[in-house]
Coordinates of C-alpha atoms in Angstrom, one line a residue:
M352 CA -67.3 -39.7 -39.7
T353 CA -65.7 -36.6 -39.4
N354 CA -64.3 -34.2 -42.2
S355 CA -60.4 -33.8 -40.9
Q356 CA -58.9 -36.6 -42.3
S357 CA -55.7 -36.1 -44.1
I358 CA -56.0 -37.2 -47.6
L359 CA -53.5 -38.6 -50.2
I360 CA -54.9 -38.1 -54.3
V361 CA -52.6 -40.1 -56.5
D362 CA -52.9 -39.4 -60.3
D363 CA -50.9 -38.4 -63.0
S364 CA -53.4 -36.0 -64.4
A365 CA -53.3 -32.4 -63.1
I366 CA -56.9 -32.1 -63.8
I367 CA -58.3 -35.4 -62.1
Q368 CA -56.1 -34.5 -58.8
Q369 CA -58.2 -31.0 -59.2
T370 CA -61.6 -32.8 -59.9
T371 CA -61.3 -34.8 -57.2
K372 CA -60.1 -32.3 -54.8
L373 CA -63.2 -30.1 -55.3
I374 CA -65.5 -33.2 -54.6
L375 CA -63.8 -33.4 -51.6
L376 CA -64.2 -29.9 -50.6
K377 CA -67.6 -30.1 -51.7
G378 CA -67.8 -32.9 -49.2
K379 CA -66.5 -30.4 -46.6
F380 CA -63.2 -32.0 -46.0
E381 CA -60.6 -29.5 -44.8
A382 CA -58.2 -28.0 -48.3
Q383 CA -55.5 -27.7 -46.2
R384 CA -55.4 -31.9 -45.5
I385 CA -55.7 -32.8 -48.8
F386 CA -52.2 -33.6 -50.6
T387 CA -51.6 -34.6 -53.9
A388 CA -48.7 -36.3 -56.0
S389 CA -48.1 -36.9 -59.7
N390 CA -45.7 -40.1 -59.5
A391 CA -45.2 -43.2 -57.6
Q392 CA -41.9 -41.7 -56.3
D393 CA -43.5 -38.0 -54.9
A394 CA -46.6 -39.8 -53.1
V395 CA -43.9 -42.3 -51.1
K396 CA -42.0 -39.1 -50.1
L397 CA -45.7 -38.1 -48.9
C398 CA -46.3 -41.4 -46.9
Q399 CA -42.5 -41.2 -45.0
R400 CA -43.4 -37.8 -44.1
Q401 CA -47.0 -38.3 -42.6
M402 CA -49.4 -40.4 -42.1
F403 CA -52.9 -40.6 -44.6
D404 CA -56.1 -41.8 -43.0
I405 CA -57.1 -41.8 -46.7
I406 CA -55.3 -42.5 -50.1
F407 CA -56.7 -42.4 -53.8
I408 CA -54.5 -44.1 -56.2
D409 CA -54.8 -44.2 -59.9
F410 CA -54.2 -47.3 -61.5
N411 CA -52.5 -45.8 -64.4
L412 CA -49.7 -43.3 -63.3
G413 CA -48.2 -43.1 -66.8
L414 CA -44.5 -43.3 -66.7
G415 CA -42.6 -45.3 -63.9
S416 CA -44.5 -46.9 -61.4
T417 CA -48.0 -48.3 -61.6
G418 CA -50.6 -47.8 -59.0
L419 CA -50.2 -51.4 -58.1
Q420 CA -46.5 -51.3 -58.2
L421 CA -47.3 -48.2 -55.5
L422 CA -49.1 -50.1 -53.4
E423 CA -46.7 -53.0 -53.4
R424 CA -44.0 -50.5 -52.5
L425 CA -46.4 -48.9 -49.8
H426 CA -47.3 -52.4 -48.2
H427 CA -43.6 -53.6 -48.2
N428 CA -42.2 -50.7 -46.9
Q429 CA -44.8 -51.0 -43.9
L430 CA -45.8 -47.0 -44.6
I431 CA -49.6 -48.3 -44.8
A432 CA -49.4 -50.2 -41.2
H433 CA -51.5 -48.1 -39.6
N434 CA -54.3 -48.9 -42.1
P435 CA -55.5 -46.1 -44.0
L436 CA -58.5 -46.3 -46.4
I437 CA -57.1 -47.2 -49.6
F438 CA -59.2 -46.4 -52.7
I439 CA -58.2 -47.3 -56.2
V440 CA -59.5 -45.2 -58.8
T441 CA -59.7 -47.0 -62.2
A442 CA -61.5 -46.3 -65.5
D443 CA -61.0 -49.9 -66.2
D444 CA -63.1 -52.4 -64.3
S445 CA -62.0 -55.7 -65.9
E446 CA -61.1 -58.6 -63.5
S447 CA -57.2 -58.5 -64.3
I448 CA -56.8 -55.4 -62.7
L449 CA -58.8 -56.1 -59.8
M450 CA -57.6 -59.1 -59.7
G451 CA -53.9 -57.7 -59.0
F452 CA -54.8 -55.0 -56.5
S453 CA -57.0 -57.3 -54.7
E454 CA -53.5 -59.4 -53.6
Y455 CA -52.8 -56.1 -51.4
Q456 CA -56.6 -56.1 -50.3
P457 CA -57.6 -52.1 -50.4
T458 CA -60.0 -50.8 -49.1
D459 CA -62.9 -50.2 -52.5
Y460 CA -62.2 -49.7 -55.6
L461 CA -63.5 -46.1 -57.3
I462 CA -64.5 -46.6 -61.0
K463 CA -64.0 -43.2 -63.2
P464 CA -66.4 -40.8 -63.1
F465 CA -67.2 -40.6 -60.1
R466 CA -69.5 -38.3 -58.5
L467 CA -69.3 -36.7 -54.8
E468 CA -72.8 -38.6 -53.4
T469 CA -71.0 -42.1 -54.1
L470 CA -67.4 -41.0 -53.0
T471 CA -69.0 -39.5 -49.1
S472 CA -71.0 -42.9 -48.7
R473 CA -68.4 -45.1 -49.7
I474 CA -65.9 -42.8 -47.3
N475 CA -69.0 -42.9 -44.9
F476 CA -69.4 -46.7 -44.8
H477 CA -65.2 -47.7 -44.8
F478 CA -64.9 -45.2 -41.7
N479 CA -68.0 -46.6 -40.1
K480 CA -66.2 -50.1 -40.4
H481 CA -62.8 -49.1 -40.1
N482 CA -63.7 -47.3 -36.5
F483 CA -65.9 -50.6 -34.9
D484 CA -63.2 -52.9 -36.1
N485 CA -60.9 -50.8 -34.2
A486 CA -62.8 -50.8 -31.3
V487 CA -63.1 -54.4 -31.6
F488 CA -59.2 -54.2 -31.4
E489 CA -58.9 -52.1 -28.3
N490 CA -61.8 -54.3 -26.3
Y491 CA -59.0 -57.3 -27.7
Q492 CA -55.8 -55.5 -26.5
S493 CA -58.2 -54.3 -22.9
N494 CA -60.2 -57.8 -21.9
G495 CA -58.5 -60.6 -24.1
W496 CA -60.6 -62.5 -26.9
F497 CA -63.7 -62.8 -24.4
G498 CA -63.8 -59.3 -23.5
A499 CA -63.7 -58.8 -27.5
Q500 CA -66.7 -61.5 -28.0
R501 CA -69.0 -59.6 -25.8
F502 CA -68.2 -56.3 -27.5
L503 CA -69.0 -57.6 -30.6
E504 CA -72.1 -59.6 -29.5
N505 CA -73.9 -56.5 -28.0
N506 CA -72.6 -54.2 -31.3
S507 CA -73.1 -56.2 -34.2
Y508 CA -74.8 -58.4 -36.3
C509 CA -74.1 -61.9 -38.2
D510 CA -72.3 -60.9 -41.1
K511 CA -70.7 -57.7 -39.3
Y512 CA -70.0 -59.8 -36.4
W513 CA -67.7 -62.4 -38.8
S514 CA -66.2 -59.7 -40.8
A515 CA -65.4 -57.9 -37.5
V516 CA -63.7 -61.0 -36.0
T517 CA -62.1 -62.0 -39.4
T518 CA -60.3 -58.5 -39.3
L519 CA -59.3 -58.4 -36.2
A520 CA -57.7 -62.1 -36.2
K521 CA -56.1 -60.8 -39.4
R522 CA -54.6 -58.5 -37.4
L523 CA -53.6 -60.3 -34.6
L524 CA -51.5 -62.8 -37.8
I525 CA -50.3 -59.6 -39.4
N526 CA -48.1 -58.8 -35.6
N527 CA -46.7 -62.3 -36.2
K528 CA -47.1 -63.2 -32.1
S529 CA -47.0 -66.1 -31.7
E530 CA -48.6 -65.6 -28.2
N531 CA -51.5 -64.8 -29.9
H532 CA -51.8 -67.9 -32.2
T533 CA -54.0 -69.8 -29.7
D534 CA -56.5 -67.3 -29.8
I535 CA -56.6 -66.7 -33.2
E536 CA -57.4 -70.1 -33.7
L537 CA -60.1 -69.7 -31.3
M538 CA -61.9 -66.7 -32.5
L539 CA -61.6 -68.7 -36.3
N540 CA -63.5 -71.3 -35.1
D541 CA -66.0 -69.7 -33.2
I542 CA -66.8 -68.1 -36.8
L543 CA -66.7 -71.4 -38.6
Q544 CA -68.7 -73.6 -36.4
Q545 CA -71.6 -70.8 -37.2
N546 CA -71.2 -71.0 -40.7
D547 CA -69.0 -71.6 -44.0
Y548 CA -67.1 -68.5 -43.8
V549 CA -64.2 -68.6 -46.6
P550 CA -62.7 -66.0 -45.4
A551 CA -61.8 -67.0 -41.9
K552 CA -61.2 -70.4 -43.9
L553 CA -58.1 -68.8 -45.8
L554 CA -57.0 -66.6 -42.5
L555 CA -56.8 -70.7 -40.2
A556 CA -55.2 -71.8 -43.3
Q557 CA -52.6 -69.1 -43.8
L558 CA -52.2 -69.5 -39.8
W559 CA -51.7 -73.1 -39.8
L560 CA -49.2 -72.7 -42.5
S561 CA -47.2 -70.3 -40.7
Q562 CA -47.1 -73.2 -38.0
N563 CA -46.2 -75.4 -40.4
K564 CA -49.3 -77.7 -39.5
L565 CA -49.1 -78.9 -42.7
E566 CA -51.0 -82.5 -42.4
Q567 CA -53.9 -81.1 -41.5
L568 CA -53.5 -77.7 -44.0
L569 CA -53.6 -80.1 -47.0
P570 CA -56.8 -81.8 -46.3
F571 CA -58.4 -78.4 -44.8
L572 CA -57.3 -76.4 -48.1
T573 CA -59.3 -79.2 -50.2
S574 CA -62.3 -78.1 -48.5
I575 CA -62.7 -74.9 -49.3
N576 CA -64.7 -73.6 -52.2
S577 CA -65.2 -70.6 -53.3
S578 CA -67.2 -68.5 -56.1
S579 CA -65.2 -65.3 -55.6
P580 CA -62.1 -65.0 -57.4
Q581 CA -60.5 -63.0 -55.2
Q582 CA -60.7 -66.1 -52.9
H583 CA -59.6 -68.5 -55.6
L584 CA -56.6 -66.9 -56.3
S585 CA -55.3 -66.4 -52.4
L586 CA -56.8 -70.4 -52.2
L587 CA -54.1 -71.6 -55.1
D588 CA -51.8 -69.5 -53.9
L589 CA -51.8 -70.9 -50.5
K590 CA -52.0 -74.4 -52.0
A591 CA -49.2 -73.6 -53.6
R592 CA -46.8 -73.0 -50.7
A593 CA -47.8 -75.7 -48.8
A594 CA -47.2 -78.1 -51.8
I595 CA -43.4 -76.3 -51.6
K596 CA -42.9 -76.5 -48.3
Q597 CA -43.8 -80.6 -48.6
N598 CA -41.5 -80.9 -51.3
R599 CA -43.8 -81.3 -53.7
I600 CA -42.5 -78.6 -56.0
S601 CA -44.1 -79.7 -59.3
M602 CA -47.4 -79.4 -57.4
G603 CA -46.7 -76.1 -56.3
Y604 CA -45.9 -75.0 -59.5
E605 CA -49.0 -76.3 -61.0
F606 CA -50.7 -74.4 -58.4
W607 CA -48.7 -71.4 -58.8
L608 CA -49.0 -71.5 -62.2
S609 CA -53.1 -71.3 -62.0
A610 CA -52.4 -68.3 -59.8
H611 CA -50.1 -66.7 -61.9
K612 CA -53.0 -66.8 -64.9
L613 CA -55.4 -65.2 -62.7
S614 CA -53.2 -62.5 -61.5
R615 CA -49.9 -61.8 -63.7
N616 CA -48.9 -59.1 -61.5
N617 CA -47.5 -60.8 -58.3
L618 CA -43.5 -60.5 -59.7
Y619 CA -42.7 -62.9 -56.2
R620 CA -44.9 -65.8 -57.4
L621 CA -43.7 -65.0 -60.9
F622 CA -39.9 -65.4 -59.7
G623 CA -40.8 -68.4 -58.1
L624 CA -42.4 -69.7 -61.4
I625 CA -39.3 -69.3 -63.3
W626 CA -37.4 -70.7 -60.6
I627 CA -38.7 -74.2 -60.5
E628 CA -39.2 -74.0 -64.1
F629 CA -34.7 -73.3 -64.2
C630 CA -34.2 -76.2 -61.9
L631 CA -36.9 -78.5 -63.1
Q632 CA -36.4 -77.7 -66.6
H633 CA -39.8 -77.0 -67.5
D634 CA -38.9 -75.2 -70.8
T635 CA -42.8 -74.5 -72.1
E636 CA -43.4 -71.3 -70.0
I637 CA -40.1 -70.1 -69.2
D638 CA -39.2 -67.9 -72.1
R639 CA -42.8 -66.0 -71.4
H640 CA -42.2 -65.7 -67.9
I641 CA -39.0 -64.6 -68.0
R642 CA -40.6 -61.9 -70.6
E643 CA -43.0 -60.6 -68.1
A644 CA -40.6 -60.8 -65.5
C645 CA -38.6 -58.3 -67.1
A646 CA -41.0 -55.9 -68.6
S647 CA -42.7 -55.6 -64.9
L648 CA -39.2 -55.1 -63.0
R649 CA -38.7 -51.8 -63.7
Y650 CA -40.3 -49.3 -61.0
S651 CA -41.3 -52.1 -58.4
I652 CA -39.6 -53.7 -55.0
W653 CA -38.0 -56.0 -56.8
D654 CA -35.9 -53.4 -58.8
R655 CA -33.1 -54.5 -57.7
P656 CA -29.6 -55.4 -59.3
Q657 CA -29.5 -59.4 -58.1
N658 CA -32.9 -59.5 -59.8
Y659 CA -31.8 -58.1 -63.0
A660 CA -28.5 -60.4 -62.7
F661 CA -30.6 -63.5 -61.9
L662 CA -32.7 -62.8 -65.2
V663 CA -29.7 -62.2 -67.2
W664 CA -28.3 -65.4 -65.7
V665 CA -31.0 -67.5 -66.6
Q666 CA -31.5 -66.1 -70.0
L667 CA -27.9 -67.2 -70.7
H668 CA -28.4 -70.9 -69.9
Q669 CA -31.0 -70.3 -73.1
H670 CA -29.4 -71.8 -76.5
S671 CA -30.3 -68.2 -78.8
K672 CA -29.4 -65.9 -75.8
K673 CA -25.8 -67.4 -74.3
N674 CA -24.0 -65.6 -76.9
V675 CA -26.0 -62.3 -76.5
P676 CA -23.7 -59.4 -74.4
V677 CA -25.1 -59.4 -71.3
E678 CA -24.6 -56.0 -71.1
K679 CA -27.8 -55.6 -74.2
L680 CA -29.4 -58.5 -71.5
W681 CA -29.3 -56.1 -68.8
G682 CA -30.1 -52.9 -70.8
Q683 CA -33.3 -54.8 -71.9
I684 CA -34.8 -54.7 -68.5
S685 CA -33.0 -51.7 -66.8
Q686 CA -34.6 -49.9 -69.8
L687 CA -30.6 -48.4 -70.5
Q688 CA -30.0 -47.0 -67.3
K689 CA -26.9 -45.4 -66.2
Y690 CA -24.9 -48.6 -64.3
T691 CA -24.3 -48.1 -60.6
K692 CA -21.4 -49.6 -58.8
H693 CA -23.9 -52.9 -57.9
D694 CA -25.0 -53.4 -61.4
R695 CA -21.4 -53.3 -62.5
A696 CA -20.4 -55.6 -59.8
Y697 CA -23.0 -58.1 -61.0
L698 CA -22.6 -57.1 -65.0
Y699 CA -18.5 -58.9 -63.8
L700 CA -19.8 -61.7 -62.5
L701 CA -22.0 -62.8 -65.6
R702 CA -19.8 -62.3 -68.0
A703 CA -17.4 -64.4 -66.3
Y704 CA -19.9 -67.2 -66.3
Q705 CA -20.6 -66.5 -70.4
A706 CA -17.0 -66.7 -70.6
T707 CA -17.1 -69.8 -69.3
E708 CA -19.4 -70.6 -72.1
T709 CA -16.8 -69.9 -74.6
H710 CA -13.9 -72.0 -72.0
S711 CA -11.9 -68.5 -72.3
T712 CA -10.7 -69.6 -68.8
L713 CA -8.6 -66.8 -68.2
V714 CA -10.7 -63.9 -68.8
A715 CA -13.5 -65.6 -66.8
Y716 CA -10.8 -65.5 -63.4
R717 CA -10.3 -62.2 -64.1
D718 CA -13.6 -61.1 -64.3
F719 CA -14.9 -64.0 -61.2
M720 CA -12.3 -62.2 -58.9
T721 CA -13.2 -58.4 -60.2
A722 CA -17.0 -58.9 -59.4
I723 CA -16.0 -60.9 -56.2
S724 CA -13.4 -58.0 -54.6
S725 CA -16.3 -55.1 -56.0
I726 CA -19.3 -56.3 -54.3
E727 CA -17.6 -57.7 -51.5
E728 CA -16.6 -53.5 -51.0
L729 CA -20.3 -52.9 -51.3
E730 CA -22.1 -55.4 -49.5
Q731 CA -20.1 -55.7 -47.1
H732 CA -21.1 -58.4 -44.5
D733 CA -24.3 -59.8 -46.4
L734 CA -24.2 -61.0 -50.1
S735 CA -27.4 -61.7 -52.0
S736 CA -28.2 -65.4 -53.0
E737 CA -28.8 -64.1 -56.2
F738 CA -24.9 -63.4 -56.4
L739 CA -23.7 -66.3 -54.5
I740 CA -25.7 -68.7 -57.0
I741 CA -24.1 -67.4 -59.8
A742 CA -20.7 -67.2 -58.1
L743 CA -20.9 -70.7 -57.2
S744 CA -21.7 -71.8 -61.0
V745 CA -18.8 -69.7 -62.0
A746 CA -16.4 -71.6 -59.7
I747 CA -18.2 -75.2 -60.6
R748 CA -17.4 -74.4 -64.2
L749 CA -13.4 -72.5 -63.6
S750 CA -13.3 -75.7 -60.6
M751 CA -12.2 -73.6 -58.4
H752 CA -13.0 -76.2 -55.3
S753 CA -12.3 -73.9 -52.5
H754 CA -14.8 -71.1 -53.8
I755 CA -17.2 -74.0 -54.1
V756 CA -17.1 -74.7 -50.8
K757 CA -17.1 -71.2 -49.4
Y758 CA -20.1 -70.3 -51.5
S759 CA -21.9 -73.4 -51.0
Q760 CA -21.6 -73.5 -47.1
Q761 CA -22.7 -69.4 -47.4
L762 CA -25.7 -70.7 -49.1
A763 CA -26.7 -73.4 -47.0
E764 CA -26.5 -70.7 -44.0
K765 CA -28.7 -68.5 -45.3
F766 CA -31.3 -70.7 -47.1
N767 CA -31.1 -71.9 -43.3
D768 CA -31.9 -68.7 -41.6
N769 CA -35.5 -69.1 -43.4
P770 CA -35.4 -72.6 -44.5
N771 CA -39.4 -72.6 -45.0
E772 CA -39.9 -69.6 -47.3
P773 CA -40.7 -71.1 -51.0
H774 CA -38.2 -69.3 -52.9
N775 CA -35.0 -70.6 -50.5
I776 CA -36.7 -74.2 -50.9
I777 CA -36.4 -74.0 -54.4
K778 CA -33.4 -72.9 -54.3
Q779 CA -32.0 -75.3 -51.7
I780 CA -32.9 -78.0 -54.4
W781 CA -30.7 -76.4 -57.2
L782 CA -27.7 -75.9 -54.4
K783 CA -28.1 -79.8 -53.6
A784 CA -27.5 -80.5 -57.2
Q785 CA -24.7 -78.6 -57.2
T786 CA -22.9 -79.5 -53.8
A787 CA -23.1 -83.4 -55.0
K788 CA -20.1 -81.9 -57.4
I789 CA -17.9 -81.4 -54.7
N790 CA -14.9 -83.6 -54.3
E791 CA -14.1 -84.2 -50.6
N792 CA -12.0 -86.7 -50.8
K793 CA -9.7 -84.3 -52.3
S794 CA -9.1 -81.9 -49.5
A795 CA -6.9 -84.6 -47.4
E796 CA -4.5 -84.5 -50.9
Y797 CA -4.3 -80.7 -51.0
K798 CA -3.2 -80.4 -47.2
Y799 CA -0.7 -83.3 -47.9
A800 CA 0.8 -81.7 -50.7
L801 CA 1.1 -78.0 -48.8
Q802 CA 2.6 -80.5 -46.1
L803 CA 5.6 -81.8 -48.5
V804 CA 6.1 -78.2 -50.1
K805 CA 7.1 -76.9 -46.8
Q806 CA 9.2 -79.9 -45.8
K807 CA 11.0 -78.9 -49.5
Q808 CA 10.0 -82.3 -51.0
F809 CA 9.3 -80.4 -54.0
H810 CA 9.5 -82.8 -56.9
I811 CA 7.0 -85.2 -54.8
A812 CA 4.9 -82.2 -53.8
G813 CA 5.1 -80.5 -57.4
Q814 CA 3.4 -84.0 -58.8
L815 CA 0.8 -84.2 -56.8
I816 CA -0.2 -80.4 -56.9
V817 CA -0.2 -80.9 -61.2
T818 CA -3.2 -83.7 -60.5
L819 CA -4.7 -81.5 -58.1
W820 CA -5.2 -78.4 -60.2
P821 CA -7.8 -79.4 -62.3
L822 CA -10.2 -79.3 -59.0
Y823 CA -8.2 -76.6 -57.8
R824 CA -8.1 -73.8 -60.5
F825 CA -7.0 -71.0 -60.0
D826 CA -6.2 -71.5 -56.2
I827 CA -4.0 -68.6 -54.7
T828 CA -1.7 -71.3 -52.4
L829 CA -1.5 -73.7 -55.6
G830 CA -0.8 -71.1 -58.0
R831 CA 2.1 -70.0 -56.2
C832 CA 3.5 -73.5 -55.1
I833 CA 3.3 -73.6 -59.2
V834 CA 4.7 -70.8 -60.3
E835 CA 7.5 -70.6 -57.7
M836 CA 8.5 -74.8 -58.1
Y837 CA 8.3 -74.0 -62.2
A838 CA 10.7 -70.8 -61.8
R839 CA 13.6 -73.3 -60.4
G840 CA 12.9 -76.1 -62.3
Y841 CA 11.2 -78.4 -59.7
L842 CA 8.2 -79.1 -62.1
D843 CA 8.8 -81.3 -65.1
L844 CA 5.9 -80.8 -67.7
Y845 CA 4.4 -81.8 -70.7
L846 CA 4.0 -79.7 -73.8
S847 CA -0.1 -81.0 -72.5
D848 CA 0.5 -79.4 -69.5
K849 CA 1.3 -75.4 -70.2
N850 CA -2.4 -74.4 -69.6
L851 CA -1.4 -75.1 -65.9
I852 CA 1.4 -72.5 -66.1
I853 CA -0.6 -70.1 -67.8
E854 CA -3.5 -70.6 -65.3
A855 CA -1.3 -71.0 -62.3
R856 CA 0.6 -67.0 -63.5
W857 CA -2.8 -65.7 -64.4
V858 CA -3.6 -65.8 -60.9
F859 CA -1.2 -62.8 -60.0
E860 CA -1.2 -61.5 -63.2
S861 CA -4.6 -60.5 -63.6
Q862 CA -4.4 -58.5 -60.5
E863 CA -3.9 -54.7 -60.7
N864 CA -1.7 -54.6 -57.8
K865 CA 1.0 -58.3 -58.5
P866 CA 2.8 -59.2 -55.2
E867 CA 5.9 -58.2 -54.4
W868 CA 7.2 -62.0 -54.3
Y869 CA 5.8 -62.5 -57.3
L870 CA 7.4 -59.2 -59.1
K871 CA 10.4 -60.4 -57.8
L872 CA 10.5 -63.8 -58.9
K873 CA 9.5 -62.6 -62.4
S874 CA 13.0 -60.4 -62.2
K875 CA 15.1 -63.3 -61.3
H876 CA 13.6 -65.9 -63.7
A877 CA 13.2 -65.2 -67.6
V878 CA 10.6 -68.4 -68.1
L879 CA 7.9 -66.0 -65.9
N880 CA 8.6 -63.0 -68.7
K881 CA 7.1 -65.5 -71.5
P882 CA 3.5 -64.0 -73.1
L883 CA 0.8 -65.8 -71.9
Y884 CA -1.0 -65.4 -75.1

């Protein structure tokens, strides 16, 4: 190992930063290549500017992201794809802390306080291994698997051989090139013929999972036994994902729940649990899991308005929360940060959903349309699945058939882009239950009613539109037909139908810039100037 490596120290304590730096200077590392950051945001900015060879991450970074959230963000944003040495520095070596970090596979852990000898010996050991693994990878790139195998046989003993092959296989699997899959399987099977090496088994299971080889995967997963808590966590997660891919949702839920009890820091898994609990109405754990997600969301890679909106929406289904203002529920997650334009779009949508609970259909429609126009300006072509899901649920409650069909189709297309992704599989279950409510038989009647209007058979068309309105509520085309026919006296309505006129008028009254045709019609027909309330 040379001492010219670039180093980043991430710690909220200036004293710890300087102490660590002094230890490194005593180890002959160059001062100008040692950088420090007091929080996750500064660390991310530094990693965006340059690649570090060694990164020290303190677990507790004070206000803002934890060290675990920082590592998750660096991993997710591919800022550590060059595979630096990552040391987690903590005074707390409890299993729960180490388990959380283990899912992102840092190089090693340093327990405070540590000495120069400990630090240099750990760095030396891991750099030697790092260089050896790089040499194996270079041999593979030049001469294929058999070339890498010859290099390994000439330069390593058994334990080192197994570790190096598994590291090579992992590196190739992360690259996600299908042409490497055959080689990955060959090298992992080569290890397993010599030894029941659990890391190789877990990696082979991960490969088969990505290939959807579920028939051979499930019995293989059952055969894996590990005394290591970290390996057991990976095994549970693989079992959960495999079960969900086979639509064994309850089984997947139990595996994920067991994994969550080992490590409560994985928000992907936690959101998966909440989705399953919501879809299958598992009420025993959902309250606690929502609280955990709300507490962990800020500063993580999941810190986005669509995830806030999902958690608020799920809470609005609970009897104790359904009347709580959505702004209050949102604020409990965001810690009362200022609303962004994205936030406001989701808040309007959530208010619309809440208004349907109290049958305030006019308010719900107004907020719903405001949310749609706001979000479409912001997100352009790609609406989040969370927005579409909540919008679909509002459209169903308001019986807005065209919007129900539209959002159902958009969600189906979104899920079909990655149909084997576990969250998408769970969401598809929810979507199928919702699409069962679409009444396609009425589509022909809708077209026929509009045809009658074009043929100026207003009385017959009006009778048919009155029957269609409860399914196509707030439909702009039907709304215009109703308003025009009502103003001109073509609709014979009973007192019980007065809400139909109010709702049809509200389609246009609720618009900030009312259509010109509607304003002209109001100026000619006094009946359209009556108060809506």
